[in-house]
Each structure stands twice: as structure tokens, then as C-alpha cells.
Coordinates of C-alpha atoms in Angstrom, one line a residue:
Chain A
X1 CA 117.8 -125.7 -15.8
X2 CA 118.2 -126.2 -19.7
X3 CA 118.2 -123.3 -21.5
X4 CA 114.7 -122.7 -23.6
X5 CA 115.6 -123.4 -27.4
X6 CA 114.0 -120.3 -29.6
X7 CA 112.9 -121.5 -33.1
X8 CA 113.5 -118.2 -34.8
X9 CA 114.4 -114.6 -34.6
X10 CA 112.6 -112.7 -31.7
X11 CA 112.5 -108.9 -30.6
X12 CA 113.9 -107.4 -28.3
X13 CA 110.4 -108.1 -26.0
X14 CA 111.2 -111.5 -26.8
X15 CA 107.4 -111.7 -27.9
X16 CA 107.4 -111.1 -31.6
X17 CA 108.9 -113.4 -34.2
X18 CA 108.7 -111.6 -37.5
X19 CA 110.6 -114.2 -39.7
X20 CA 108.8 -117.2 -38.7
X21 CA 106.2 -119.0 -41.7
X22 CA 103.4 -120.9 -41.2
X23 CA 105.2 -124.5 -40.3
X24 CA 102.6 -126.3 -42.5
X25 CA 102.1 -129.5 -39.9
X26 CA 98.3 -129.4 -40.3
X27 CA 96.9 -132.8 -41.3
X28 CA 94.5 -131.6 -43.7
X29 CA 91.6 -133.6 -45.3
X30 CA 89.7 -132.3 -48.1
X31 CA 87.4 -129.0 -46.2
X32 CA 88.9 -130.2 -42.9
X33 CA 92.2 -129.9 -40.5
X34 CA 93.3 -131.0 -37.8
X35 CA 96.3 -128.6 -36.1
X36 CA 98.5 -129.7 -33.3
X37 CA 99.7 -127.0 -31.4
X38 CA 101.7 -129.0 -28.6
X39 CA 105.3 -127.7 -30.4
X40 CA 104.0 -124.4 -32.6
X41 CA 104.4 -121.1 -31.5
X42 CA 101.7 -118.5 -30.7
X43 CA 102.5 -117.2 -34.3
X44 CA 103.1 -120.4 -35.4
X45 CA 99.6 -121.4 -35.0
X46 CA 98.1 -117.9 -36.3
X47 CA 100.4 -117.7 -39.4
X48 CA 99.3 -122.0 -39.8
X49 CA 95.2 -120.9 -39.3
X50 CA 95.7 -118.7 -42.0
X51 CA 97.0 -120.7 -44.1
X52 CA 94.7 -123.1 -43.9
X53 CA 91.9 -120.8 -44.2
X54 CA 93.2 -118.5 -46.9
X55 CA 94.8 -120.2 -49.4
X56 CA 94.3 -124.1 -48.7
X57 CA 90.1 -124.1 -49.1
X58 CA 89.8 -125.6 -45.8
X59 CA 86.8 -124.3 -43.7
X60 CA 86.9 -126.4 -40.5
X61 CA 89.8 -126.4 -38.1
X62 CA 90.5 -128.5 -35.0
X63 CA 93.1 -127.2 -32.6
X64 CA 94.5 -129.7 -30.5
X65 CA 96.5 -128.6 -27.3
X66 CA 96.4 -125.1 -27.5
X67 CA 98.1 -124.8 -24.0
X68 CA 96.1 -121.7 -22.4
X69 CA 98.4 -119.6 -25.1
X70 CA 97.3 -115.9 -24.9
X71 CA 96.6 -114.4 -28.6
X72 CA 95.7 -117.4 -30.5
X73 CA 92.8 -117.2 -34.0
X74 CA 93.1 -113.6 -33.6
X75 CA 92.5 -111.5 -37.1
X76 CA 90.6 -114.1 -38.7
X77 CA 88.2 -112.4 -41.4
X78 CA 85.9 -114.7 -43.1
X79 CA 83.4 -117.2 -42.6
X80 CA 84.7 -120.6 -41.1
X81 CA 84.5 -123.3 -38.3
X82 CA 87.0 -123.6 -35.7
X83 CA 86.9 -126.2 -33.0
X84 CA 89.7 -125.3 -30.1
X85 CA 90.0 -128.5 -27.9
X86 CA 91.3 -126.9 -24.6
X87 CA 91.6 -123.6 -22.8
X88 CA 93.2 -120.4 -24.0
X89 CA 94.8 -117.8 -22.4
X90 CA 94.6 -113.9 -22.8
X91 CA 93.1 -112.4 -25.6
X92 CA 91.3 -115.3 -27.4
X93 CA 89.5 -115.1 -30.8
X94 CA 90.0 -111.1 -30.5
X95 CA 89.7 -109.4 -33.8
X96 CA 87.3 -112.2 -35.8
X97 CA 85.3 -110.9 -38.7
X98 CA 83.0 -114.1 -39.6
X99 CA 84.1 -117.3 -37.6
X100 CA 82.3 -119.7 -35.8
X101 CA 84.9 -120.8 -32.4
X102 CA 83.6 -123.5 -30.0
X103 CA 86.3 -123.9 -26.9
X104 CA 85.7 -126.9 -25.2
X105 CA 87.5 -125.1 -22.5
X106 CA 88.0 -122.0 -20.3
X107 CA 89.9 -118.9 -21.7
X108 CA 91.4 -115.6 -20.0
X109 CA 90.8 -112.0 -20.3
X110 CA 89.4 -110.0 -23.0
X111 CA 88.3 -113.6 -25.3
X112 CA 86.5 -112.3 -28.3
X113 CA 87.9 -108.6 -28.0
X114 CA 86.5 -106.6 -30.6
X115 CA 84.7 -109.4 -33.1
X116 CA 83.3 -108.0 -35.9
X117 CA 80.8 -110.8 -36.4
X118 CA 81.0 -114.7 -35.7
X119 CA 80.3 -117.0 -33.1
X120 CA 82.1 -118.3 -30.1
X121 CA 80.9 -120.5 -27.5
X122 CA 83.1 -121.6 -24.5
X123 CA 81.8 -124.4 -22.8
X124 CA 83.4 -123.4 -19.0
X125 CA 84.3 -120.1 -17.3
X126 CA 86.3 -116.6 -18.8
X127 CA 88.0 -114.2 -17.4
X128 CA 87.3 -110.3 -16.9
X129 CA 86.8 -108.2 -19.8
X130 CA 85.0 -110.9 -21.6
X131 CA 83.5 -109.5 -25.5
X132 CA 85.3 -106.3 -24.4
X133 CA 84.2 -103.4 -27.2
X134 CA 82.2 -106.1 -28.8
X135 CA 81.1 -104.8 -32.0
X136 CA 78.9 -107.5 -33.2
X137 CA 78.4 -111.7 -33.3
X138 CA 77.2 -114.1 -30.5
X139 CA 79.6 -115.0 -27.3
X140 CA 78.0 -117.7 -25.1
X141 CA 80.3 -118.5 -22.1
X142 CA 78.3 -121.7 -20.7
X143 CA 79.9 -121.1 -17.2
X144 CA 80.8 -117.7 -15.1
X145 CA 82.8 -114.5 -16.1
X146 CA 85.1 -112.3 -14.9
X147 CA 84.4 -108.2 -13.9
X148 CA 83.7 -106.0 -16.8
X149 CA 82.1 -108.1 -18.9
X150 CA 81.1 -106.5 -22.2
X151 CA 83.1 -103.2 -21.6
X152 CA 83.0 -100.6 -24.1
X153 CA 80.4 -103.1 -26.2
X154 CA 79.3 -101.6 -29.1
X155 CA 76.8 -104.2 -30.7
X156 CA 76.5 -107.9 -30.5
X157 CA 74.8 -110.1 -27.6
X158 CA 76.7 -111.9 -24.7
X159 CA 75.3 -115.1 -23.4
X160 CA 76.5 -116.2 -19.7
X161 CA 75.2 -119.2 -17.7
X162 CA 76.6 -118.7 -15.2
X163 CA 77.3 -115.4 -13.0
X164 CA 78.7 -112.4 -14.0
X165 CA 81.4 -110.1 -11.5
X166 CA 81.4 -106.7 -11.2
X167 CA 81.6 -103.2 -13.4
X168 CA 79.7 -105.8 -16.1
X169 CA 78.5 -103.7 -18.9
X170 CA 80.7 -100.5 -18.2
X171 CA 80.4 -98.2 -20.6
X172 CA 78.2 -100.2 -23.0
X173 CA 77.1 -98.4 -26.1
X174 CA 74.8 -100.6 -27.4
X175 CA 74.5 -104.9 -28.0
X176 CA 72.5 -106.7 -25.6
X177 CA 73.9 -109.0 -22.4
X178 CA 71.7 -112.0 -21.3
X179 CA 73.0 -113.2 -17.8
X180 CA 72.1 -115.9 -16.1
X181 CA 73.3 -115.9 -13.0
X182 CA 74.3 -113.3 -10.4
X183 CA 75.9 -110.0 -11.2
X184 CA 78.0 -108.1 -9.0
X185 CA 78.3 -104.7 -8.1
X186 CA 78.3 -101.2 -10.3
X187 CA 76.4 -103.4 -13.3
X188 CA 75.7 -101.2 -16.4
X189 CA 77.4 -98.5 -14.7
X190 CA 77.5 -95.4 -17.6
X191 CA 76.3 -97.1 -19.8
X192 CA 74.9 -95.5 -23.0
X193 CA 72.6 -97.4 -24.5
X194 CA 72.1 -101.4 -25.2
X195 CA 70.3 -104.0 -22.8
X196 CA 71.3 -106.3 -19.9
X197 CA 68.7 -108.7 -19.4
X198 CA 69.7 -110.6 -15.4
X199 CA 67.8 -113.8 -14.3
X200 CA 70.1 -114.2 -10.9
X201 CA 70.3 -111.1 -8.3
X202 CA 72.5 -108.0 -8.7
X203 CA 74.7 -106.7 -6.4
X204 CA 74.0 -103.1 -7.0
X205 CA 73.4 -101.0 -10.4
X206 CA 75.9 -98.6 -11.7
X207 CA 75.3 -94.6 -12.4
X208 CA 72.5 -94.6 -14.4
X209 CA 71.6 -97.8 -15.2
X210 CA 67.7 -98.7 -14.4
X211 CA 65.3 -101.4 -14.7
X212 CA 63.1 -101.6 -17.6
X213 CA 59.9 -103.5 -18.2
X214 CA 60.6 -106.6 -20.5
X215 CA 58.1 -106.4 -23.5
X216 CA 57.6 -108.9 -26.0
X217 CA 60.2 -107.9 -28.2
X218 CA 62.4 -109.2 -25.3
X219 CA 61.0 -112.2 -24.8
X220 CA 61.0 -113.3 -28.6
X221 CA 64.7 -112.2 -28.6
X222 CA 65.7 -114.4 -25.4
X223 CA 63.6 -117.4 -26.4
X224 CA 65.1 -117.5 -30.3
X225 CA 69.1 -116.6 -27.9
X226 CA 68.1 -119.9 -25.7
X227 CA 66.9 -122.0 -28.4
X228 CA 70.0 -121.2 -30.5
X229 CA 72.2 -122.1 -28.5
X230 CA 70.1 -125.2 -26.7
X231 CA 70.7 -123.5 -22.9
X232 CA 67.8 -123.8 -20.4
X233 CA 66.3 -120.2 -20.3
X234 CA 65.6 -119.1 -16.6
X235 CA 62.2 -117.8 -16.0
X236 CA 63.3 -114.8 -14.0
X237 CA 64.7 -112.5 -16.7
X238 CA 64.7 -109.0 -15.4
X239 CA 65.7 -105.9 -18.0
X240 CA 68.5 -103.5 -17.1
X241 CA 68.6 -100.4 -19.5
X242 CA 70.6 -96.6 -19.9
X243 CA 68.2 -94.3 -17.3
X244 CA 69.4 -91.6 -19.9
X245 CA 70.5 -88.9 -17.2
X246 CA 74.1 -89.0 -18.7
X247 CA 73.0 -88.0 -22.1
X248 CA 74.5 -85.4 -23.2
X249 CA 75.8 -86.5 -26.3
X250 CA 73.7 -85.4 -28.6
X251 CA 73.6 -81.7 -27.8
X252 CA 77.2 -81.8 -28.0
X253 CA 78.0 -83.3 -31.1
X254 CA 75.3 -85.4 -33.4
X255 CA 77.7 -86.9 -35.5
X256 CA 79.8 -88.2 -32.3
X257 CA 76.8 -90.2 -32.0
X258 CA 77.4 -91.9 -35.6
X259 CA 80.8 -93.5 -34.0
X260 CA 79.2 -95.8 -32.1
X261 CA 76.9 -97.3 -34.5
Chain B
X1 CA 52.6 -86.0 -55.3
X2 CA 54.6 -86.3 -58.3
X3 CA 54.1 -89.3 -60.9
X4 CA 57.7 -89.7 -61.2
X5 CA 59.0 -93.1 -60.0
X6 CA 62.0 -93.0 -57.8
X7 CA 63.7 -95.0 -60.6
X8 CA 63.6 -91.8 -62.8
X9 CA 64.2 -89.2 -60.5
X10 CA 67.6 -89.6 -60.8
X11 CA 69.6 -89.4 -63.3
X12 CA 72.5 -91.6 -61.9
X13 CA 75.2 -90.5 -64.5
X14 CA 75.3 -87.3 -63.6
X15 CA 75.4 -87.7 -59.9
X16 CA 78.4 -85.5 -58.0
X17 CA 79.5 -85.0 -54.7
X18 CA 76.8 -82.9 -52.9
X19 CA 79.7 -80.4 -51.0
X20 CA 77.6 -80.8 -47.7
X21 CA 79.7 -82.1 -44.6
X22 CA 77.3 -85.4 -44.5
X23 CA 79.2 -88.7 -44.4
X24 CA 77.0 -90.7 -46.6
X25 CA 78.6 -93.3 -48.9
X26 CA 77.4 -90.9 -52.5
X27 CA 79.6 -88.4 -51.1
X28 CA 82.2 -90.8 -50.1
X29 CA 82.5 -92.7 -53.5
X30 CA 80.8 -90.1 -55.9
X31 CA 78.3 -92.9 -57.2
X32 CA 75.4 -94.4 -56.2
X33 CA 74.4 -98.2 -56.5
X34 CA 71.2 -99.7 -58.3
X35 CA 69.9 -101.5 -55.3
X36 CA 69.2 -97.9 -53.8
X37 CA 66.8 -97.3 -56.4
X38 CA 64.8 -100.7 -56.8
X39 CA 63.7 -102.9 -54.1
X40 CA 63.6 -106.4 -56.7
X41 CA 67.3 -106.1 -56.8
X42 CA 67.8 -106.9 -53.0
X43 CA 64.5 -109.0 -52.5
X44 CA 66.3 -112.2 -53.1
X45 CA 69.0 -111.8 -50.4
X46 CA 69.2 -114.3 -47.6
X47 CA 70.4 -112.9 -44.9
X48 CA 70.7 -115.9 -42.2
X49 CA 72.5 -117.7 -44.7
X50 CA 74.9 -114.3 -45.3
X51 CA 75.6 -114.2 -41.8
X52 CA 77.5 -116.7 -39.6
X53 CA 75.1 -118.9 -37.0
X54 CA 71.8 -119.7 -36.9
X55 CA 70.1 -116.1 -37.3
X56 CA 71.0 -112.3 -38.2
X57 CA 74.0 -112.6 -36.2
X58 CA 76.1 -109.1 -36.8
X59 CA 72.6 -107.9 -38.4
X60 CA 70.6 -108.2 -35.6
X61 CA 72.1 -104.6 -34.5
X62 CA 71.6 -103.3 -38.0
X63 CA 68.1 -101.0 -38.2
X64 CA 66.9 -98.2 -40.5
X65 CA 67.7 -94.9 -39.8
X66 CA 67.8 -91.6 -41.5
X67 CA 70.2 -89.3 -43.6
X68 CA 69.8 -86.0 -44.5
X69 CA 65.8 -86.8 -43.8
X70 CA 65.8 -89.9 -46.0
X71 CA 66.1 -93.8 -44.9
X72 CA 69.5 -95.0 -44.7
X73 CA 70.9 -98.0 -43.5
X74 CA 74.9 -97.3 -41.3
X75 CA 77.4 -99.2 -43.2
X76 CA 80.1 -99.9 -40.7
X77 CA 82.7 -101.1 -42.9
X78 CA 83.0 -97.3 -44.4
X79 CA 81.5 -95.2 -40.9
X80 CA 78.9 -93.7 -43.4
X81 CA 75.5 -93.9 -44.3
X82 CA 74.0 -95.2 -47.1
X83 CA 70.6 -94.2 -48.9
X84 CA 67.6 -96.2 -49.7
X85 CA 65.4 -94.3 -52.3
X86 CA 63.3 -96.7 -53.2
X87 CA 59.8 -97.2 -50.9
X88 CA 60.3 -99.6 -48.3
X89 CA 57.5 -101.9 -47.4
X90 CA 55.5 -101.1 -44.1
X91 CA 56.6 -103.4 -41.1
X92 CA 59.7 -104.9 -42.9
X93 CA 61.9 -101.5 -42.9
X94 CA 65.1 -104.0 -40.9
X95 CA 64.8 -106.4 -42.9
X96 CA 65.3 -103.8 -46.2
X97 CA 68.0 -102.0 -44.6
X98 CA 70.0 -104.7 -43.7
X99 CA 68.8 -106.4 -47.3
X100 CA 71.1 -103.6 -49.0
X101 CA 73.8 -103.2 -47.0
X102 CA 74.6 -107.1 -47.8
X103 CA 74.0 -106.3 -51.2
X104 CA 76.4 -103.0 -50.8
X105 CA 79.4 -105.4 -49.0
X106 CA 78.7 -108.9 -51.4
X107 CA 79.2 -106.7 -54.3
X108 CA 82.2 -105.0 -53.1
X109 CA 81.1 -101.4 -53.1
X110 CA 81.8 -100.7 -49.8
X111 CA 84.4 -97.3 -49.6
X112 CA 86.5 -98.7 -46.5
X113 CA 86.9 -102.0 -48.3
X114 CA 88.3 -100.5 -50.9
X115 CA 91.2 -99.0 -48.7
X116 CA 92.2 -102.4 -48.0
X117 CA 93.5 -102.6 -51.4
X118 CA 96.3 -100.1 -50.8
X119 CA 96.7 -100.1 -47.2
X120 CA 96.2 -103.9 -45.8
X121 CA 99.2 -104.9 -44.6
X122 CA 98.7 -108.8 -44.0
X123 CA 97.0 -111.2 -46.8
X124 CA 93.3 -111.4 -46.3
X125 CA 90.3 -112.2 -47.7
X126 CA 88.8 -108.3 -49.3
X127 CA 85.0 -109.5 -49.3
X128 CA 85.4 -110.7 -45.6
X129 CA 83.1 -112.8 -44.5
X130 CA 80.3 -112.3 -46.9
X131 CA 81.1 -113.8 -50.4
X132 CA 83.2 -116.8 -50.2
X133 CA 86.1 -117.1 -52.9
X134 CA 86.3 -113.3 -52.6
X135 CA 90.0 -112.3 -53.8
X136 CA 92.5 -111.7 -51.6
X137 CA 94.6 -108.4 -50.5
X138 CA 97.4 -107.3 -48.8
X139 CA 99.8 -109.6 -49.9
X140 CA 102.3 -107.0 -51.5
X141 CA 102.1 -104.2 -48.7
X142 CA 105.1 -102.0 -48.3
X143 CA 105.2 -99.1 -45.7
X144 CA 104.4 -96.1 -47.8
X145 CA 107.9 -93.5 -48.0
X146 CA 107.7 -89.6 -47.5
X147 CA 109.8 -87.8 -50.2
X148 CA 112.8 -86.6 -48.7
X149 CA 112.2 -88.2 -45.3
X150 CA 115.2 -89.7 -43.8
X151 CA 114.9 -91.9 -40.5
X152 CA 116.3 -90.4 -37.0
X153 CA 119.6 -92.0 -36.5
X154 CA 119.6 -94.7 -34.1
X155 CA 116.4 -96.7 -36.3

């Protein structure tokens, strides 16, 4: 077997590569780029995106053969359009303050861990954990998703077409989850506040999660969701909510309350 | 009901920290900002076109709330409240709040933005994602040294 070349200095993980610069291989054309990632590595790419964004004036970026790498247009903090032709791996997008992502392809756990604000739509399936601790910004994943979908979520809304596994919406603070599809077992399960709205069958509800009625307030917000994003909305949309008998909170400590906001 | 209009209630060079254990940003930054006191100064905002997508995006989880007993909008950037003195229009109090905190971030007045300044450690863009061009920071981070500190052997 040949022996992998490394391009530059690693740790001792053999992860990290804290001497590498951005390689500067992007074809770029006026706003626009174009990024091949077939030879670059993870950080390669990151350290190249930035780049791009920060100091070059560009605002749109294709990335071509990203190669299911895990980590890749993570930390990106302003407004831009990314295009990412192909899958990614684990921890997509994570950490995106402003960006608008479309993947044409499918990604692994945790995709869009923590955004800030931004769009990212992925046009086939994630893994678990997808928009884990979400704290704001649209993620539309046009096919299924993994188990704990939306954990920890803090604000934002998470589209799925398709079905959704179990533990989805553990421990969601607030945000709002539209779901297509089926949902598995334990769904919402302590949950503290926020919405799931379910047009498929659950499996079974988690501790103290409980079915709401859907006002209008709910169907203006899933009609304007559906039209944004130009997805057939199912006419079966039931409302999951916090049933409140967990909350304690507040007579604990009000301004623990302020954290999650 | 007094006759004096919120513009002139306070005097805003001589505001000081209040000593309370609130978390709003006039204790935080020992100022307060125009566009608390007068609605025309945030009325021109647009706030799908200050947010990424095709509607309020990040905003849409933005509401009024109150401080202290007065309306406040949660500024995320610093974990703190900020105050809105001037009266709010019936039926439009989101659309206010989330009027001023754009105003708050665009103009740069946000306290945990300005930590960025001295403790970002990778180039980035200060203003985020709301004011394009915005200056960037972090580009001359070093790891800040204890006096008299020396590292265990073996680092």
C-alpha cells in the first residue's frame, strides 16, 4: 500500500494542520468562485472559503467535490451564497452566522450545529443530530433525518420532507420543527418550550410533550415556510407543544431563563 | 400623566450605571443609544433585506419582552436586554423590537461585539452578517500572558 503523502505539519491527532494557508486555487470571477476541493484539505478548503469571502469581495461560492469531508464551511460569519455540489460528512455548515448553503447532496451528523442565522437547504437525507442547539436560521433537509433532530434547539425552524427518527426535539428550548413525514419514538421528549408541527404519524411522544390545537398563527407560519422554500405543504399538520409539567425553571432561577433566549 | 416626552426625560449625558444586578445593555456599556428614545430613527429599517432568505429569518424568534417593567428587546450578541423608551405602536410591538436591535448591531453598539476586538482569535468580519464591508478583527490575536506565570515543564 503507498504511504499517504501529508501536505504539511499535523498534530499529534493527525487531525489539525496549524501551518497550512489558504492554497488560493479558487477560480474566481468578479462576485463569484468556483472551489475544487478534489486535492484540498479539510482546512484547506475552510482557510480557501475565507479567503474568498473575507478579503477577495466574492459573495458566491461553488464547491465542487467536497468528498463527504466532515467539518467543511464551518465559522463562517457574514452574509453570503454557497453552493456545495455533493455530500458532506460530519459536522457540516456548523457554526454559520449569515450564509445561505444549498447541498445538492446528503450530509452526516450534527449539519448546521449551532447556526447563528442563515440558510441551508440539503436536497437528500441527514444524519442524527441534524440543527443540533440550533440558535436561529432556516434548515430544510428535502429528504429524511436521523434521531435527535433539533436537540438542544434554541431558536430557528427545521424543515424535513421527509421522516424524522427518534428522541427528535430532545430537549428543545424553543425554534419551531415542521416535519413532514413520520416521527419516531420519545418525540419532544423534555422539551421546554418551541413547536413541532408533524403531518406523518408519531411513534410515541416524549415526557411532556402534548398536542396543541393549530391556530392561525400556525397556519400563516407553515404556509409563508412552504412557499419559501417551494415544498408541497401536507394537509395533515398536527402541533406538538411543552405540556409545561417539567417547569420548574422559573421558580428556581428567573434569570436562568434569560440563557435560552 | 406627565407632559414630558420620553425624548426629555432623560437626560442622556448624565446617565450611570444603575448598581442593580440587571443585565441590560445601559448597565453593560454605561450609555444609552438614540434609537431607544425615538421611534423615526429605526422606522426605515428593513428587516427582510437585513436578514439572510426570503423573510425574518434569525428574527422570526426575536419578540418584545420586558426589563425591569419596561419593553425591551434580548440582544443575543451581548446575553442582555436592551430598552425601548419610546411608545411602541399598538399591534406592531415585534416588528419595533426587532427594528432596534438591527439598528443596535448595524451600528456596532452591541457590548459582546465589542469583545471581539480584543479577544477574536481568527480574522473575521466585526459587523457579522448585518452591514456588509464592516471592518475586520482578529487578525493580530496573541494569547494574553499572566505576569509571572511560567508553563509546567513538559509544554
Amino acid at each position: 500500500m503507498a504511504p499517504v503523502t501529508q501536505r504539511g505539519r499535523y498534530d499529534n491527532r493527525g487531525l489539525a494542520e496549524p501551518d497550512t494557508v489558504a492554497p488560493e486555487t479558487a477560480v474566481v470571477s468578479g462576485h463569484t468562485a468556483t472551489l475544487d476541493a478534489a486535492d484540498l484539505t479539510t482546512r484547506q478548503v475552510n482557510l480557501e472559503l475565507r479567503r474568498l469571502l473575507y478579503s477577495c469581495g466574492v459573495t458566491e461560492v461553488t464547491l465542487q467535490n467536497p468528498g463527504a469531508r466532515h467539518s467543511l464551511a464551518v465559522g463562517l460569519l457574514l452574509r453570503c451564497r454557497i453552493t456545495i455540489e455533493g455530500s458532506l460528512g460530519y459536522f457540516g455548515c456548523g457554526l454559520i452566522d449569515g450564509p445561505e448553503i444549498h447541498i445538492t447532496g446528503r450530509v452526516g451528523w450534527s449539519v448546521a450545529e449551532n447556526m447563528m442565522s442563515g440558510v441551508i437547504v440539503i436536497d437528500k437525507n441527514a444524519g442524527s443530530l441534524t440543527g443540533a442547539a440550533l440558535r436561529g436560521g432556516d434548515l430544510v433537509v428535502r429528504g429524511h433525518v436521523g434521531a435527535r433532530t433539533g436537540i438542544d434547539q434554541k431558536g430557528g425552524t427545521i424543515i424535513v420532507g421527509g421522516n424524522a427518527g427518534s428522541m427528535t426535539g430532545f430537549m428543545m428550548q424553543r425554534g419551531r420543527q415542521i416535519l413532514c413525514g413520520d416521527v419516531g419514538h420519545g418525540m419532544g421528549d423534555s422539551m421546554y418550550d418551541g413547536a413541532i408541527y408533524v403531518a406523518g404519524k408519531v411513534a410515541s411522544l416524549g415526557i411532556d410533550c402534548v398536542e396543541a390545537e393549530l391556530v392561525a398563527e400556525d397556519e400563516e407560519f407553515l404556509d409563508r415556510k412552504f412557499k419559501s422554500y417551494r415544498l408541497d405543504r401536507p394537509d395533515t399538520f398536527r402541533k406538538f407543544v411543552c405540556g409545561k409539567k417539567l417547569w420548574n425553571y422559573d421558580n428556581l432561577e428567573p434569570n436562568e431563563r434569560k440563557l435560552v433566549l | 400623566m406627565s407632559d414630558v416626552s420620553p425624548k426629555t426625560q432623560f437626560d442622556l449625558a448624565d446617565r450611570r450605571l444603575s448598581g442593580t444586578s440587571g443585565i441590560d445593555t445601559e448597565e453593560l456599556t454605561g450609555r444609552t443609544f438614540p434609537y431607544q428614545f425615538d421611534q423615526s430613527l429605526v422606522d426605515d429599517i428593513d428587516l427582510v433585506a437585513a436578514t439572510p432568505g426570503e423573510d425574518l429569518n434569525w428574527l422570526e424568534d426575536i419578540h418584545l419582552m420586558t426589563e425591569d417593567g419596561v419593553p425591551a428587546v434580548f440582544d443575543r450578541y451581548t446575553n442582555a436586554f436592551l430598552k425601548i423608551h419610546f411608545e411602541i405602536p399598538a399591534g406592531r410591538e415585534d416588528e419595533y423590537a426587532r427594528k432596534v436591535l438591527i439598528k443596535h448591531l448595524q451600528e456596532g453598539n452591541s457590548y459582546g461585539i465589542w469583545l471581539k476586538h480584543q479577544h477574536a482569535k481568527f480574522p473575521q468580519p466585526e459587523l457579522g452578517s448585518w452591514l456588509q464591508g464592516s471592518a475586520t478583527v482578529g487578525e493580530d490575536w496573541s494569547p494574553p500572558r499572566l505576569e509571572g506565570w511560567q508553563p509546567p515543564v513538559g509544554h
